[in-house]
mmCIF file of C-alpha atoms in Angstrom:
data_model
loop_
_atom_site.group_PDB
_atom_site.id
_atom_site.type_symbol
_atom_site.label_atom_id
_atom_site.label_comp_id
_atom_site.label_asym_id
_atom_site.label_seq_id
_atom_site.Cartn_x
_atom_site.Cartn_y
_atom_site.Cartn_z
ATOM 1 C CA GLN A 74 -4.173 6.852 -6.691
ATOM 2 C CA LYS A 75 -5.547 3.321 -8.605
ATOM 3 C CA GLU A 76 -7.713 1.260 -6.589
ATOM 4 C CA VAL A 77 -5.686 -1.298 -7.039
ATOM 5 C CA GLU A 78 -1.693 -1.391 -7.898
ATOM 6 C CA GLN A 79 -0.240 -4.246 -9.760
ATOM 7 C CA ASP A 80 3.535 -4.479 -10.765
ATOM 8 C CA PRO A 81 3.960 -4.491 -14.930
ATOM 9 C CA GLY A 82 6.792 -6.257 -14.569
ATOM 10 C CA PRO A 83 8.572 -7.877 -16.963
ATOM 11 C CA LEU A 84 9.414 -11.017 -14.484
ATOM 12 C CA SER A 85 11.886 -13.254 -15.360
ATOM 13 C CA VAL A 86 12.431 -16.410 -13.627
ATOM 14 C CA PRO A 87 14.136 -20.249 -14.277
ATOM 15 C CA GLU A 88 12.174 -23.254 -14.215
ATOM 16 C CA GLY A 89 11.515 -24.557 -11.048
ATOM 17 C CA ALA A 90 11.470 -20.916 -8.609
ATOM 18 C CA ILE A 91 9.604 -20.094 -6.652
ATOM 19 C CA VAL A 92 7.216 -17.055 -8.201
ATOM 20 C CA SER A 93 5.577 -14.075 -6.158
ATOM 21 C CA LEU A 94 3.270 -12.207 -8.007
ATOM 22 C CA ASN A 95 1.038 -9.589 -5.559
ATOM 23 C CA CYS A 96 -1.041 -6.453 -5.790
ATOM 24 C CA THR A 97 -2.450 -3.669 -3.725
ATOM 25 C CA TYR A 98 -5.527 -2.241 -3.067
ATOM 26 C CA SER A 99 -6.324 1.415 -1.287
ATOM 27 C CA ASN A 100 -10.799 -0.467 -1.187
ATOM 28 C CA SER A 101 -11.686 -1.369 2.286
ATOM 29 C CA ALA A 102 -14.969 -2.443 0.618
ATOM 30 C CA PHE A 103 -13.118 -5.527 -1.485
ATOM 31 C CA GLN A 104 -14.373 -8.685 -0.486
ATOM 32 C CA TYR A 105 -13.984 -10.780 -3.521
ATOM 33 C CA PHE A 106 -10.606 -11.228 -5.445
ATOM 34 C CA MET A 107 -9.508 -13.163 -7.293
ATOM 35 C CA TRP A 108 -5.957 -14.152 -10.274
ATOM 36 C CA TYR A 109 -6.138 -14.454 -13.611
ATOM 37 C CA ARG A 110 -3.617 -16.210 -16.079
ATOM 38 C CA GLN A 111 -3.716 -14.747 -20.139
ATOM 39 C CA TYR A 112 -1.641 -16.285 -22.739
ATOM 40 C CA SER A 113 -0.807 -14.058 -25.648
ATOM 41 C CA ARG A 114 -3.319 -13.369 -27.591
ATOM 42 C CA LYS A 115 -5.898 -15.725 -25.742
ATOM 43 C CA GLY A 116 -8.790 -14.122 -23.599
ATOM 44 C CA PRO A 117 -7.872 -14.482 -19.765
ATOM 45 C CA GLU A 118 -9.322 -17.236 -18.026
ATOM 46 C CA LEU A 119 -9.593 -17.483 -14.248
ATOM 47 C CA LEU A 120 -7.034 -19.650 -11.934
ATOM 48 C CA MET A 121 -7.571 -18.370 -8.703
ATOM 49 C CA TYR A 122 -10.754 -16.856 -6.400
ATOM 50 C CA THR A 123 -11.124 -16.521 -2.781
ATOM 51 C CA TYR A 124 -13.273 -14.696 -0.989
ATOM 52 C CA SER A 125 -12.350 -12.723 1.646
ATOM 53 C CA SER A 126 -9.064 -12.648 3.775
ATOM 54 C CA GLY A 127 -7.238 -16.426 4.039
ATOM 55 C CA ASN A 128 -5.206 -18.508 1.828
ATOM 56 C CA LYS A 129 -6.387 -21.128 -0.903
ATOM 57 C CA GLU A 130 -4.253 -23.645 -2.879
ATOM 58 C CA ASP A 131 -4.565 -25.394 -6.035
ATOM 59 C CA GLY A 132 -2.017 -27.642 -6.742
ATOM 60 C CA ARG A 133 1.137 -26.027 -7.440
ATOM 61 C CA PHE A 134 -0.656 -22.155 -7.215
ATOM 62 C CA THR A 135 -1.525 -20.445 -3.613
ATOM 63 C CA ALA A 136 -3.472 -17.158 -3.167
ATOM 64 C CA GLN A 137 -3.257 -15.384 0.095
ATOM 65 C CA VAL A 138 -5.633 -12.483 0.677
ATOM 66 C CA ASP A 139 -4.619 -10.601 4.106
ATOM 67 C CA LYS A 140 -7.109 -7.885 4.138
ATOM 68 C CA SER A 141 -5.318 -5.628 7.465
ATOM 69 C CA SER A 142 -2.589 -4.819 4.194
ATOM 70 C CA LYS A 143 -4.558 -4.933 1.856
ATOM 71 C CA TYR A 144 -2.366 -7.243 -0.038
ATOM 72 C CA ILE A 145 -2.746 -9.745 -1.605
ATOM 73 C CA SER A 146 -0.527 -12.196 -3.394
ATOM 74 C CA LEU A 147 -0.448 -15.314 -5.929
ATOM 75 C CA PHE A 148 2.444 -17.877 -5.126
ATOM 76 C CA ILE A 149 3.270 -20.736 -8.086
ATOM 77 C CA ARG A 150 5.792 -23.476 -6.975
ATOM 78 C CA ASP A 151 7.898 -25.487 -9.628
ATOM 79 C CA SER A 152 6.645 -22.367 -12.236
ATOM 80 C CA GLN A 153 6.849 -24.756 -15.454
ATOM 81 C CA PRO A 154 7.697 -22.677 -18.508
ATOM 82 C CA SER A 155 4.097 -23.582 -19.547
ATOM 83 C CA ASP A 156 3.542 -20.964 -16.891
ATOM 84 C CA SER A 157 4.143 -18.086 -18.688
ATOM 85 C CA ALA A 158 1.699 -15.624 -19.900
ATOM 86 C CA THR A 159 0.818 -11.929 -18.296
ATOM 87 C CA TYR A 160 -0.864 -12.593 -14.458
ATOM 88 C CA LEU A 161 -3.708 -10.287 -13.261
ATOM 89 C CA CYS A 162 -5.377 -9.891 -10.061
ATOM 90 C CA ALA A 163 -8.763 -8.534 -9.822
ATOM 91 C CA MET A 164 -12.222 -8.094 -6.967
ATOM 92 C CA ALA A 165 -14.767 -6.620 -6.210
ATOM 93 C CA GLY A 166 -17.288 -5.546 -3.067
ATOM 94 C CA ALA A 167 -19.978 -7.057 -1.861
ATOM 95 C CA GLY A 168 -22.958 -6.247 -4.323
ATOM 96 C CA THR A 169 -21.947 -4.239 -6.869
ATOM 97 C CA GLY A 170 -25.348 -4.222 -8.769
ATOM 98 C CA ALA A 171 -23.295 -6.046 -12.086
ATOM 99 C CA GLN A 172 -20.644 -7.470 -10.468
ATOM 100 C CA LYS A 173 -17.850 -5.385 -12.234
ATOM 101 C CA LEU A 174 -14.149 -6.442 -10.929
ATOM 102 C CA VAL A 175 -10.980 -4.274 -11.102
ATOM 103 C CA PHE A 176 -8.875 -5.110 -12.719
ATOM 104 C CA GLY A 177 -4.327 -4.912 -11.949
ATOM 105 C CA GLN A 178 -2.713 -4.381 -14.867
ATOM 106 C CA GLY A 179 -1.201 -7.594 -15.128
ATOM 107 C CA THR A 180 2.278 -8.890 -14.310
ATOM 108 C CA ARG A 181 4.067 -10.348 -17.556
ATOM 109 C CA LEU A 182 5.679 -13.622 -16.945
ATOM 110 C CA THR A 183 8.654 -15.962 -18.788
ATOM 111 C CA ILE A 184 9.365 -19.135 -16.872
ATOM 112 C CA ASN A 185 13.365 -20.007 -18.994
ATOM 113 C CA PRO A 186 14.139 -23.227 -19.485
ATOM 114 C CA ASP B 1066 -18.216 -25.564 -19.117
ATOM 115 C CA VAL B 1067 -18.912 -21.967 -19.721
ATOM 116 C CA LYS B 1068 -18.377 -20.648 -23.343
ATOM 117 C CA VAL B 1069 -18.138 -16.515 -23.903
ATOM 118 C CA THR B 1070 -17.714 -16.327 -28.502
ATOM 119 C CA GLN B 1071 -16.803 -13.100 -30.220
ATOM 120 C CA SER B 1072 -17.989 -12.711 -34.107
ATOM 121 C CA SER B 1073 -13.601 -12.043 -35.163
ATOM 122 C CA ARG B 1074 -9.890 -12.942 -33.737
ATOM 123 C CA TYR B 1075 -8.895 -9.401 -36.223
ATOM 124 C CA LEU B 1076 -10.755 -7.079 -38.262
ATOM 125 C CA VAL B 1077 -8.529 -4.095 -40.099
ATOM 126 C CA LYS B 1078 -11.098 -1.404 -41.089
ATOM 127 C CA ARG B 1079 -10.394 2.178 -42.164
ATOM 128 C CA THR B 1080 -10.705 5.597 -40.443
ATOM 129 C CA GLY B 1081 -14.781 6.390 -40.167
ATOM 130 C CA GLU B 1082 -16.366 2.931 -40.630
ATOM 131 C CA LYS B 1083 -19.110 2.151 -38.263
ATOM 132 C CA VAL B 1084 -17.531 -1.083 -36.818
ATOM 133 C CA PHE B 1085 -19.587 -4.135 -34.672
ATOM 134 C CA LEU B 1086 -17.968 -6.598 -32.170
ATOM 135 C CA GLU B 1087 -20.512 -9.422 -31.593
ATOM 136 C CA CYS B 1088 -20.730 -11.427 -28.112
ATOM 137 C CA VAL B 1089 -22.377 -14.349 -27.748
ATOM 138 C CA GLN B 1090 -22.474 -16.305 -23.804
ATOM 139 C CA ASP B 1091 -24.485 -19.716 -23.477
ATOM 140 C CA MET B 1092 -24.617 -19.256 -19.782
ATOM 141 C CA ASP B 1093 -27.494 -17.650 -19.422
ATOM 142 C CA HIS B 1094 -25.958 -15.147 -17.683
ATOM 143 C CA GLU B 1095 -27.408 -12.133 -16.538
ATOM 144 C CA ASN B 1096 -24.264 -8.883 -17.016
ATOM 145 C CA MET B 1097 -21.360 -8.855 -19.362
ATOM 146 C CA PHE B 1098 -18.844 -6.593 -20.061
ATOM 147 C CA TRP B 1099 -16.441 -4.726 -22.848
ATOM 148 C CA TYR B 1100 -12.977 -3.771 -22.506
ATOM 149 C CA ARG B 1101 -10.248 -2.838 -23.827
ATOM 150 C CA GLN B 1102 -6.263 -3.879 -23.254
ATOM 151 C CA ASP B 1103 -3.731 -1.827 -23.942
ATOM 152 C CA PRO B 1104 0.359 -1.772 -23.532
ATOM 153 C CA GLY B 1105 0.694 -0.659 -20.245
ATOM 154 C CA LEU B 1106 -2.643 0.697 -19.768
ATOM 155 C CA GLY B 1107 -4.543 -3.145 -18.985
ATOM 156 C CA LEU B 1108 -8.209 -3.603 -18.866
ATOM 157 C CA ARG B 1109 -10.148 -0.980 -19.337
ATOM 158 C CA LEU B 1110 -13.789 -0.684 -18.759
ATOM 159 C CA ILE B 1111 -15.699 0.171 -22.237
ATOM 160 C CA TYR B 1112 -19.922 -0.682 -20.830
ATOM 161 C CA PHE B 1113 -21.176 -3.080 -19.102
ATOM 162 C CA SER B 1114 -25.148 -4.241 -19.351
ATOM 163 C CA TYR B 1115 -27.243 -6.389 -16.194
ATOM 164 C CA ASP B 1116 -30.061 -6.716 -18.080
ATOM 165 C CA VAL B 1117 -31.502 -6.858 -21.805
ATOM 166 C CA LYS B 1118 -31.890 -3.354 -22.980
ATOM 167 C CA MET B 1119 -30.433 -2.368 -19.623
ATOM 168 C CA LYS B 1120 -26.587 -1.011 -20.544
ATOM 169 C CA GLU B 1121 -24.494 1.374 -17.563
ATOM 170 C CA LYS B 1122 -20.814 2.961 -19.011
ATOM 171 C CA GLY B 1123 -17.712 2.648 -17.960
ATOM 172 C CA ASP B 1124 -15.089 4.132 -17.201
ATOM 173 C CA ILE B 1125 -14.003 4.899 -20.870
ATOM 174 C CA PRO B 1126 -17.446 4.662 -23.083
ATOM 175 C CA GLU B 1127 -16.437 7.803 -25.304
ATOM 176 C CA GLY B 1128 -16.484 6.621 -28.891
ATOM 177 C CA TYR B 1129 -18.091 3.835 -27.730
ATOM 178 C CA SER B 1130 -22.176 2.529 -27.801
ATOM 179 C CA VAL B 1131 -23.524 -0.741 -27.254
ATOM 180 C CA SER B 1132 -26.474 -3.239 -27.804
ATOM 181 C CA ARG B 1133 -28.103 -5.998 -25.931
ATOM 182 C CA GLU B 1134 -31.310 -7.125 -27.477
ATOM 183 C CA LYS B 1135 -30.622 -10.735 -26.123
ATOM 184 C CA LYS B 1136 -29.384 -11.576 -23.099
ATOM 185 C CA GLU B 1137 -27.061 -13.567 -24.607
ATOM 186 C CA ARG B 1138 -25.776 -10.986 -27.177
ATOM 187 C CA PHE B 1139 -23.574 -7.874 -25.927
ATOM 188 C CA SER B 1140 -23.102 -5.931 -29.341
ATOM 189 C CA LEU B 1141 -20.404 -3.052 -28.805
ATOM 190 C CA ILE B 1142 -20.583 -0.281 -31.513
ATOM 191 C CA LEU B 1143 -18.329 2.122 -33.030
ATOM 192 C CA GLU B 1144 -19.498 5.157 -34.330
ATOM 193 C CA SER B 1145 -17.268 6.074 -36.892
ATOM 194 C CA ALA B 1146 -13.985 4.413 -36.200
ATOM 195 C CA SER B 1147 -10.863 5.809 -35.593
ATOM 196 C CA THR B 1148 -7.377 4.951 -35.688
ATOM 197 C CA ASN B 1149 -6.746 5.058 -31.725
ATOM 198 C CA GLN B 1150 -9.222 2.577 -31.504
ATOM 199 C CA THR B 1151 -7.460 0.331 -32.713
ATOM 200 C CA SER B 1152 -6.785 -2.329 -30.012
ATOM 201 C CA MET B 1153 -7.463 -5.457 -28.443
ATOM 202 C CA TYR B 1154 -11.331 -5.899 -27.312
ATOM 203 C CA LEU B 1155 -12.308 -8.467 -24.826
ATOM 204 C CA CYS B 1156 -16.054 -9.695 -24.096
ATOM 205 C CA ALA B 1157 -17.087 -11.356 -20.807
ATOM 206 C CA SER B 1158 -19.518 -12.481 -18.516
ATOM 207 C CA THR B 1159 -20.321 -12.596 -14.942
ATOM 208 C CA LEU B 1160 -21.424 -15.042 -12.352
ATOM 209 C CA ASN B 1161 -20.538 -14.489 -8.902
ATOM 210 C CA TYR B 1162 -18.076 -12.293 -9.351
ATOM 211 C CA GLU B 1163 -16.091 -14.871 -11.724
ATOM 212 C CA GLN B 1164 -15.596 -13.013 -15.453
ATOM 213 C CA PHE B 1165 -15.604 -15.521 -18.296
ATOM 214 C CA PHE B 1166 -14.086 -13.665 -20.819
ATOM 215 C CA GLY B 1167 -13.934 -14.464 -25.312
ATOM 216 C CA PRO B 1168 -10.873 -14.488 -26.978
ATOM 217 C CA GLY B 1169 -10.911 -11.306 -27.857
ATOM 218 C CA THR B 1170 -10.892 -9.360 -30.917
ATOM 219 C CA ARG B 1171 -8.036 -8.028 -32.623
ATOM 220 C CA LEU B 1172 -9.160 -4.779 -34.380
ATOM 221 C CA THR B 1173 -7.044 -2.454 -36.653
ATOM 222 C CA VAL B 1174 -8.206 1.239 -37.052
ATOM 223 C CA LEU B 1175 -6.614 2.474 -40.926
#
């Protein structure tokens, strides 16, 4: 079993829809949770960063962490064609020396105009 | 803004050649990473470094080596390139668990 599981998709939704992206994990030591967005032929860029449990909102994006269920989510409201990208979840445990992240496989998302 | 640069965006090499991929970051980060990214396999860690001249193997180090002579520069070396090393290579540096990625090098080995 992989430490982090993410549905690779692809996921295709109409513009304006609410998108839900999810990851599950098995390591209860994970404390740092991140979502990265990667456009085609580019490097990933950090979208959301959460420490421990709870919700975090930034504009149209909301990140949720449920440590009891070992489940994290990214919600995109009022989705736009410019949100079309691959979304990767990533996580790490506290005290990992070099701050190594464990990544999900990535979900490819397309928003159709 | 943190900037991570990689020496080439696209590279074509022949089987058996020695290949150098260079990565430079401008924020004085101690930790640097090399990944490869392949369809269906996600990001896989090749090597990482937590200080100058210090390195550790990641999940798939076979066929690769690294060099970190200066804090800002982390090089990935393919000693004898093979066709199964055709991939997108991504470099990153880290501050407080946030990884900053370079634009990637798409390497094709013929």
